[in-house]
Amino acid sequence: MIDKYNREIDYVRISVTDRCNLRCVYCMPKEGVTFLPHSAVMTCEEIVSIAECFGELGIRKIKLTGGEPLVRKDIIGLVGKLKQIKGIEKVTLTTNGIYLEEQLEALIKAGIDGINISLDTLDQNKFTELTGFDGLLKVRESITKALAYQNVPIKINCVPLRKFHDKDSLLALAALAKDTKLHVRFIEVMPLGYGKHMEGYSEQEIIDILRSSYRELEQYTKSLGNGPGKYYSIPGFQGKIGFISAVSHEFCSSCNRVRLTSAGILKTCLQYSGGTDIKAALREGSSKEEIKDMIKNAIDRKPESHVFTKDRPAFSETLEDKGMSQIGG
Ligand code: SAM
Ligand code: SF4
């Protein structure tokens, strides 16, 4: 599908739950948020029906997200069913890694094409403070196990925050890409949900830190993955270092994605409130053709860009006030 700004939309991030076993400071408060009742969350069959419509419309890649997708009991079956859909070439997943080790083999058998693991720090105390759970060792075990499956690319996602990171801790995270084929990506904290109150590092600051130790850092020009990540290579490193810098390097002009929240709302830009209630239409008995028309109309109205760096109060009425776990980050 081509939108009115001539962007090809071929990627959907589907949130399968708004629940999570962690409480990352930039995503969810310690006490949690009011979760959707189970009846309001899309069933596996509903996700598959909507994904079939996406496949027919030209979506080629699906990323499962949340909340934490691996808290959902039917996640393995869902991956298997999505992989069968005509037109869908890749089904990947982003997870906090706590339950990954125990589900990894089943995910691989179901055909998962790639896994992103969120890991913000290698310091056990900081991990506990940042996520509300003493789970660093679990995540590291999951990473080690995942690396054994050489055909499934593994990326580490880190949101670098002033409160939790210094130069050495950022270098230590980057060094994960040295001895193993892990790609380590730094994601600029976005002013969404609890991230609005966080001060992060910019891409340039991290590049400067990396260059202080690795002068040979150089941009990698080939593409890796589905999205706007920009990658660098360092001689001697097996993996690449990536940046997703929605704030300092707006990439909206090449945005290729839409999002489906766990409540079945299609959102064409994560910063704006509202969306198109696909699940309601499905439950009211709309036909596949009607659902496809709804998706096409929504994509036709996809905004040109976010307003992260603009005078946000001026746009406040239209902006999303939910956190990433509710939107489906
Ligand atoms: N629980 C899974 C995980 O952590 O990978 C999937 C959902 S989580 C919302 C997806 C990604 O969004 C994580 O990598 C997380 O670090 C990132 N994220 C959450 N809030 C963010 C924010 N305000 N700015 C930038 N990234 C954020
Ligand atoms: Fe959970 Fe992921 Fe949000 Fe952390 S970033 S609280 S793991 S949904």
XYZ file of N, CA and C and ligand atoms in Angstrom, residues 20 22-24 26-28 66-68 96 325, ligand 2:
44
model
N 2.237 -6.790 31.201
C 3.663 -7.050 31.182
C 4.127 -7.488 32.556
N 7.176 -6.829 33.559
C 8.148 -5.835 34.026
C 7.485 -4.460 34.119
N 8.214 -3.550 34.715
C 7.717 -2.175 34.872
C 8.843 -1.209 34.508
N 9.277 -1.210 33.260
C 10.369 -0.316 32.863
C 9.958 1.138 33.133
N 10.396 3.922 31.888
C 9.951 4.830 30.825
C 8.671 4.323 30.155
N 8.148 3.206 30.655
C 7.027 2.579 29.948
C 5.792 2.398 30.825
N 5.995 1.965 32.065
C 4.838 1.664 32.924
C 5.160 2.029 34.368
N 3.912 -5.776 22.569
C 2.954 -5.676 23.673
C 3.157 -4.344 24.374
N 2.952 -4.294 25.651
C 3.080 -5.296 26.680
C 4.148 -6.349 26.353
N 4.083 -7.411 27.088
C 5.062 -8.466 26.856
C 4.376 -9.617 26.120
N 10.918 -8.762 26.394
C 11.880 -8.369 27.436
C 12.790 -9.532 27.804
N 3.274 0.488 26.462
C 2.741 -0.865 26.650
C 1.290 -0.931 26.206
Fe 7.134 -4.247 29.696
Fe 8.446 -3.872 27.408
Fe 7.192 -1.830 28.672
Fe 9.364 -2.867 29.746
S 9.266 -1.828 27.755
S 7.429 -2.384 30.836
S 9.197 -4.959 29.193
S 6.237 -3.550 27.758
